[in-house]
């Protein structure tokens, strides 16, 4: 497994997005734990979660607790970075809420640390800007959590370039990452990716296989077929998903994709994407 950096921490170039293990249509715990263990076996050392990754009401932290149990059963996981998020909620009716007041974020981070069984969270991310709260106040809560030692580094998610720059002013070197939606089909965050590359921030694209596979957040319907990614995959003896991840890795050294998985085979195949280096011609065909 190749590695990339979140601040000064080396992590696997492909991470595991653990959300599908806890939301609607989640697998049973045996398969969920097997999926996390398969990721670790494949060399994955970055696991992305959030306190809001659950299905039913009153299940807050389901995904964090699942990850903690899976890691405890594995052996030496000292090199694994579990990145979690706060600021969103799930009432249990399928909807998502946003609450990013400083008070909520501080309580949420402390609760996440307890569930993960850590003294300090390695990477804590503000899940989404709250339109009811000034951005500087929400980011300021991350600054307070850094100063208190509750978290070791901070990240932001679903943000604009202006918000990244403002967060950088508030957090300085404490800001380590940005997590936005970005994939072959959804490239709106290209300016944010370029800014992260310039600033030395890790860029964690969520739903990185959009246009190739269905996300857990996507509605019903088939995945795309017959794209340039499918053509290159056939030529390379790879899956379209692996070519999509290889394409993402080629976009910038800041990119660390976090594909979701609910089966061991899925994350094992995703981790193997690091073995494919795309040529200039292939990148041109894929829309570089």
GROMACS .gro file of C-alpha atoms in nm:
model
  288
    1UNK     CA    1   0.000   0.000   0.000
    2UNK     CA    2   0.131   0.343  -0.093
    3UNK     CA    3   0.101   0.626   0.157
    4UNK     CA    4   0.004   0.990   0.161
    5UNK     CA    5  -0.005   1.246   0.438
    6UNK     CA    6  -0.266   1.413   0.654
    7UNK     CA    7  -0.059   1.687   0.817
    8UNK     CA    8   0.249   1.492   0.932
    9UNK     CA    9   0.069   1.158   0.966
   10UNK     CA   10   0.132   0.900   0.693
   11UNK     CA   11  -0.183   0.709   0.599
   12UNK     CA   12  -0.273   0.466   0.324
   13UNK     CA   13  -0.339   0.628  -0.012
   14UNK     CA   14  -0.683   0.466  -0.009
   15UNK     CA   15  -0.896   0.487   0.303
   16UNK     CA   16  -1.217   0.316   0.412
   17UNK     CA   17  -1.542   0.510   0.423
   18UNK     CA   18  -1.724   0.325   0.699
   19UNK     CA   19  -2.068   0.487   0.665
   20UNK     CA   20  -2.233   0.195   0.475
   21UNK     CA   21  -2.163  -0.029   0.773
   22UNK     CA   22  -2.410   0.161   0.993
   23UNK     CA   23  -2.678   0.337   0.788
   24UNK     CA   24  -2.979   0.200   0.602
   25UNK     CA   25  -2.941  -0.153   0.464
   26UNK     CA   26  -2.629  -0.207   0.673
   27UNK     CA   27  -2.476  -0.554   0.703
   28UNK     CA   28  -2.487  -0.753   1.024
   29UNK     CA   29  -2.202  -0.694   1.265
   30UNK     CA   30  -2.013  -1.008   1.164
   31UNK     CA   31  -1.983  -0.889   0.805
   32UNK     CA   32  -1.922  -0.529   0.911
   33UNK     CA   33  -1.629  -0.629   1.131
   34UNK     CA   34  -1.497  -0.858   0.856
   35UNK     CA   35  -1.506  -0.561   0.618
   36UNK     CA   36  -1.301  -0.345   0.854
   37UNK     CA   37  -1.055  -0.629   0.911
   38UNK     CA   38  -1.024  -0.684   0.534
   39UNK     CA   39  -0.936  -0.316   0.498
   40UNK     CA   40  -0.664  -0.350   0.760
   41UNK     CA   41  -0.536  -0.669   0.597
   42UNK     CA   42  -0.507  -0.477   0.267
   43UNK     CA   43  -0.294  -0.209   0.431
   44UNK     CA   44  -0.563   0.053   0.483
   45UNK     CA   45  -0.469   0.277   0.776
   46UNK     CA   46  -0.733   0.551   0.740
   47UNK     CA   47  -1.093   0.487   0.846
   48UNK     CA   48  -1.347   0.766   0.806
   49UNK     CA   49  -1.656   0.780   1.029
   50UNK     CA   50  -1.893   1.025   1.198
   51UNK     CA   51  -2.118   1.034   1.502
   52UNK     CA   52  -2.417   1.067   1.267
   53UNK     CA   53  -2.348   0.746   1.075
   54UNK     CA   54  -2.641   0.543   1.202
   55UNK     CA   55  -2.984   0.433   1.088
   56UNK     CA   56  -3.241   0.455   1.365
   57UNK     CA   57  -3.310   0.724   1.621
   58UNK     CA   58  -3.108   0.707   1.946
   59UNK     CA   59  -2.821   0.525   1.771
   60UNK     CA   60  -2.577   0.817   1.769
   61UNK     CA   61  -2.221   0.690   1.742
   62UNK     CA   62  -2.318   0.347   1.603
   63UNK     CA   63  -2.039   0.355   1.345
   64UNK     CA   64  -1.777   0.482   1.589
   65UNK     CA   65  -1.859   0.207   1.838
   66UNK     CA   66  -1.851  -0.055   1.562
   67UNK     CA   67  -1.507   0.060   1.450
   68UNK     CA   68  -1.379   0.060   1.808
   69UNK     CA   69  -1.497  -0.299   1.856
   70UNK     CA   70  -1.348  -0.411   1.525
   71UNK     CA   71  -1.010  -0.254   1.600
   72UNK     CA   72  -1.004  -0.407   1.948
   73UNK     CA   73  -1.046  -0.753   1.793
   74UNK     CA   74  -0.775  -0.713   1.532
   75UNK     CA   75  -0.441  -0.680   1.707
   76UNK     CA   76  -0.192  -0.397   1.666
   77UNK     CA   77  -0.377  -0.100   1.520
   78UNK     CA   78  -0.145   0.170   1.652
   79UNK     CA   79  -0.078   0.287   1.296
   80UNK     CA   80  -0.447   0.334   1.210
   81UNK     CA   81  -0.595   0.684   1.196
   82UNK     CA   82  -0.967   0.696   1.269
   83UNK     CA   83  -1.108   1.024   1.142
   84UNK     CA   84  -1.450   1.118   1.271
   85UNK     CA   85  -1.688   1.409   1.222
   86UNK     CA   86  -1.940   1.611   1.418
   87UNK     CA   87  -2.208   1.864   1.337
   88UNK     CA   88  -2.476   1.653   1.172
   89UNK     CA   89  -2.756   1.441   1.311
   90UNK     CA   90  -3.005   1.178   1.201
   91UNK     CA   91  -3.352   1.180   1.360
   92UNK     CA   92  -3.418   0.826   1.236
   93UNK     CA   93  -3.657   0.914   0.953
   94UNK     CA   94  -3.389   0.910   0.683
   95UNK     CA   95  -3.320   1.283   0.702
   96UNK     CA   96  -3.002   1.463   0.803
   97UNK     CA   97  -2.980   1.770   1.026
   98UNK     CA   98  -2.701   2.024   1.080
   99UNK     CA   99  -2.599   2.160   1.421
  100UNK     CA  100  -2.258   2.325   1.433
  101UNK     CA  101  -2.277   2.549   1.737
  102UNK     CA  102  -1.954   2.556   1.938
  103UNK     CA  103  -2.129   2.401   2.235
  104UNK     CA  104  -2.260   2.110   2.031
  105UNK     CA  105  -1.930   2.045   1.856
  106UNK     CA  106  -1.735   2.038   2.182
  107UNK     CA  107  -1.981   1.794   2.342
  108UNK     CA  108  -1.986   1.583   2.026
  109UNK     CA  109  -1.608   1.559   2.006
  110UNK     CA  110  -1.580   1.453   2.368
  111UNK     CA  111  -1.849   1.187   2.315
  112UNK     CA  112  -1.676   1.062   1.999
  113UNK     CA  113  -1.347   1.028   2.184
  114UNK     CA  114  -1.518   0.819   2.452
  115UNK     CA  115  -1.682   0.593   2.196
  116UNK     CA  116  -1.356   0.544   2.008
  117UNK     CA  117  -1.172   0.479   2.333
  118UNK     CA  118  -0.901   0.739   2.271
  119UNK     CA  119  -0.754   1.020   2.477
  120UNK     CA  120  -0.746   1.245   2.169
  121UNK     CA  121  -0.910   1.208   1.828
  122UNK     CA  122  -0.648   1.192   1.554
  123UNK     CA  123  -0.857   1.388   1.300
  124UNK     CA  124  -1.183   1.557   1.389
  125UNK     CA  125  -1.383   1.711   1.106
  126UNK     CA  126  -1.662   1.967   1.104
  127UNK     CA  127  -1.919   1.774   0.903
  128UNK     CA  128  -2.099   2.061   0.731
  129UNK     CA  129  -2.134   2.438   0.764
  130UNK     CA  130  -2.441   2.535   0.965
  131UNK     CA  131  -2.628   2.822   0.797
  132UNK     CA  132  -2.757   2.930   1.140
  133UNK     CA  133  -2.408   2.965   1.290
  134UNK     CA  134  -2.129   3.196   1.172
  135UNK     CA  135  -1.857   2.988   1.009
  136UNK     CA  136  -1.588   3.144   1.226
  137UNK     CA  137  -1.772   3.034   1.541
  138UNK     CA  138  -1.798   2.672   1.428
  139UNK     CA  139  -1.433   2.662   1.322
  140UNK     CA  140  -1.340   2.838   1.644
  141UNK     CA  141  -1.477   2.538   1.832
  142UNK     CA  142  -1.223   2.321   1.649
  143UNK     CA  143  -0.953   2.565   1.761
  144UNK     CA  144  -1.070   2.523   2.120
  145UNK     CA  145  -1.071   2.144   2.087
  146UNK     CA  146  -0.715   2.154   1.953
  147UNK     CA  147  -0.603   2.378   2.238
  148UNK     CA  148  -0.771   2.150   2.492
  149UNK     CA  149  -0.602   1.840   2.348
  150UNK     CA  150  -0.934   1.673   2.270
  151UNK     CA  151  -0.830   1.643   1.905
  152UNK     CA  152  -0.486   1.628   1.743
  153UNK     CA  153  -0.580   1.778   1.407
  154UNK     CA  154  -0.886   1.934   1.250
  155UNK     CA  155  -1.066   1.897   0.920
  156UNK     CA  156  -1.361   2.060   0.749
  157UNK     CA  157  -1.613   1.912   0.509
  158UNK     CA  158  -1.855   2.029   0.240
  159UNK     CA  159  -1.688   2.367   0.212
  160UNK     CA  160  -1.603   2.639  -0.038
  161UNK     CA  161  -1.261   2.785  -0.112
  162UNK     CA  162  -1.350   3.095   0.091
  163UNK     CA  163  -1.440   2.878   0.390
  164UNK     CA  164  -1.116   2.683   0.358
  165UNK     CA  165  -0.916   3.005   0.361
  166UNK     CA  166  -1.105   3.139   0.663
  167UNK     CA  167  -1.059   2.811   0.849
  168UNK     CA  168  -0.688   2.824   0.769
  169UNK     CA  169  -0.669   3.170   0.925
  170UNK     CA  170  -0.835   3.045   1.244
  171UNK     CA  171  -0.669   2.703   1.274
  172UNK     CA  172  -0.329   2.758   1.116
  173UNK     CA  173  -0.135   2.433   1.099
  174UNK     CA  174  -0.412   2.268   1.300
  175UNK     CA  175  -0.615   2.245   0.980
  176UNK     CA  176  -0.512   1.919   0.816
  177UNK     CA  177  -0.781   1.819   0.568
  178UNK     CA  178  -1.084   1.903   0.362
  179UNK     CA  179  -1.352   1.648   0.275
  180UNK     CA  180  -1.582   1.737  -0.014
  181UNK     CA  181  -1.780   1.535  -0.264
  182UNK     CA  182  -1.564   1.471  -0.571
  183UNK     CA  183  -1.572   1.193  -0.829
  184UNK     CA  184  -1.566   1.125  -1.204
  185UNK     CA  185  -1.926   1.247  -1.219
  186UNK     CA  186  -1.911   1.530  -0.964
  187UNK     CA  187  -1.621   1.771  -1.009
  188UNK     CA  188  -1.763   2.090  -0.859
  189UNK     CA  189  -1.493   2.091  -0.592
  190UNK     CA  190  -1.205   2.118  -0.840
  191UNK     CA  191  -1.119   2.470  -0.711
  192UNK     CA  192  -1.114   2.341  -0.353
  193UNK     CA  193  -0.889   2.052  -0.456
  194UNK     CA  194  -0.647   2.293  -0.622
  195UNK     CA  195  -0.643   2.512  -0.311
  196UNK     CA  196  -0.577   2.213  -0.085
  197UNK     CA  197  -0.287   2.110  -0.308
  198UNK     CA  198  -0.141   2.459  -0.287
  199UNK     CA  199  -0.185   2.478   0.092
  200UNK     CA  200  -0.058   2.126   0.164
  201UNK     CA  201  -0.394   2.008   0.297
  202UNK     CA  202  -0.518   1.654   0.245
  203UNK     CA  203  -0.826   1.634   0.022
  204UNK     CA  204  -1.056   1.342   0.110
  205UNK     CA  205  -1.318   1.300  -0.164
  206UNK     CA  206  -1.636   1.145  -0.032
  207UNK     CA  207  -1.853   0.938  -0.265
  208UNK     CA  208  -1.543   0.903  -0.486
  209UNK     CA  209  -1.701   0.651  -0.721
  210UNK     CA  210  -1.987   0.872  -0.835
  211UNK     CA  211  -2.067   0.798  -1.198
  212UNK     CA  212  -1.920   0.449  -1.163
  213UNK     CA  213  -2.099   0.300  -0.861
  214UNK     CA  214  -2.401   0.393  -0.654
  215UNK     CA  215  -2.327   0.570  -0.327
  216UNK     CA  216  -2.507   0.483  -0.006
  217UNK     CA  217  -2.650   0.835  -0.028
  218UNK     CA  218  -2.770   0.798  -0.387
  219UNK     CA  219  -3.128   0.717  -0.471
  220UNK     CA  220  -3.233   0.405  -0.658
  221UNK     CA  221  -3.113   0.352  -1.011
  222UNK     CA  222  -2.836   0.182  -1.205
  223UNK     CA  223  -2.475   0.293  -1.206
  224UNK     CA  224  -2.329   0.436  -1.524
  225UNK     CA  225  -2.196   0.192  -1.783
  226UNK     CA  226  -1.996   0.221  -2.099
  227UNK     CA  227  -1.792   0.521  -1.987
  228UNK     CA  228  -1.425   0.583  -2.064
  229UNK     CA  229  -1.352   0.440  -1.720
  230UNK     CA  230  -1.512   0.113  -1.823
  231UNK     CA  231  -1.312   0.108  -2.147
  232UNK     CA  232  -0.978   0.171  -1.974
  233UNK     CA  233  -1.066  -0.086  -1.709
  234UNK     CA  234  -1.129  -0.353  -1.971
  235UNK     CA  235  -0.794  -0.278  -2.132
  236UNK     CA  236  -0.608  -0.286  -1.801
  237UNK     CA  237  -0.775  -0.592  -1.653
  238UNK     CA  238  -0.918  -0.383  -1.373
  239UNK     CA  239  -1.262  -0.283  -1.253
  240UNK     CA  240  -1.407   0.058  -1.343
  241UNK     CA  241  -1.407   0.137  -0.972
  242UNK     CA  242  -1.034   0.071  -0.949
  243UNK     CA  243  -0.966   0.294  -1.250
  244UNK     CA  244  -1.180   0.568  -1.093
  245UNK     CA  245  -0.975   0.552  -0.774
  246UNK     CA  246  -0.649   0.550  -0.972
  247UNK     CA  247  -0.775   0.857  -1.160
  248UNK     CA  248  -0.848   1.031  -0.831
  249UNK     CA  249  -0.499   0.953  -0.700
  250UNK     CA  250  -0.355   1.103  -1.018
  251UNK     CA  251  -0.547   1.429  -0.972
  252UNK     CA  252  -0.318   1.553  -0.694
  253UNK     CA  253  -0.083   1.417  -0.426
  254UNK     CA  254  -0.328   1.571  -0.178
  255UNK     CA  255  -0.607   1.329  -0.271
  256UNK     CA  256  -0.686   1.037  -0.040
  257UNK     CA  257  -1.007   0.867  -0.157
  258UNK     CA  258  -1.230   0.706   0.106
  259UNK     CA  259  -1.457   0.464  -0.086
  260UNK     CA  260  -1.738   0.312   0.114
  261UNK     CA  261  -1.769  -0.062   0.154
  262UNK     CA  262  -2.008  -0.303   0.319
  263UNK     CA  263  -1.834  -0.626   0.208
  264UNK     CA  264  -1.474  -0.741   0.255
  265UNK     CA  265  -1.429  -0.797  -0.120
  266UNK     CA  266  -1.521  -0.437  -0.199
  267UNK     CA  267  -1.257  -0.270   0.016
  268UNK     CA  268  -0.997  -0.529  -0.082
  269UNK     CA  269  -1.053  -0.441  -0.449
  270UNK     CA  270  -1.050  -0.068  -0.374
  271UNK     CA  271  -0.718  -0.093  -0.193
  272UNK     CA  272  -0.568  -0.263  -0.498
  273UNK     CA  273  -0.633   0.053  -0.703
  274UNK     CA  274  -0.295   0.188  -0.588
  275UNK     CA  275  -0.135  -0.070  -0.819
  276UNK     CA  276  -0.264   0.107  -1.131
  277UNK     CA  277  -0.066   0.405  -1.260
  278UNK     CA  278  -0.250   0.569  -1.547
  279UNK     CA  279  -0.066   0.695  -1.854
  280UNK     CA  280  -0.102   1.048  -1.989
  281UNK     CA  281  -0.311   0.909  -2.275
  282UNK     CA  282  -0.542   0.727  -2.037
  283UNK     CA  283  -0.581   1.037  -1.818
  284UNK     CA  284  -0.667   1.239  -2.127
  285UNK     CA  285  -0.934   0.985  -2.221
  286UNK     CA  286  -1.076   0.997  -1.869
  287UNK     CA  287  -1.111   1.373  -1.878
  288UNK     CA  288  -0.791   1.503  -1.723
   0.00000   0.00000   0.00000
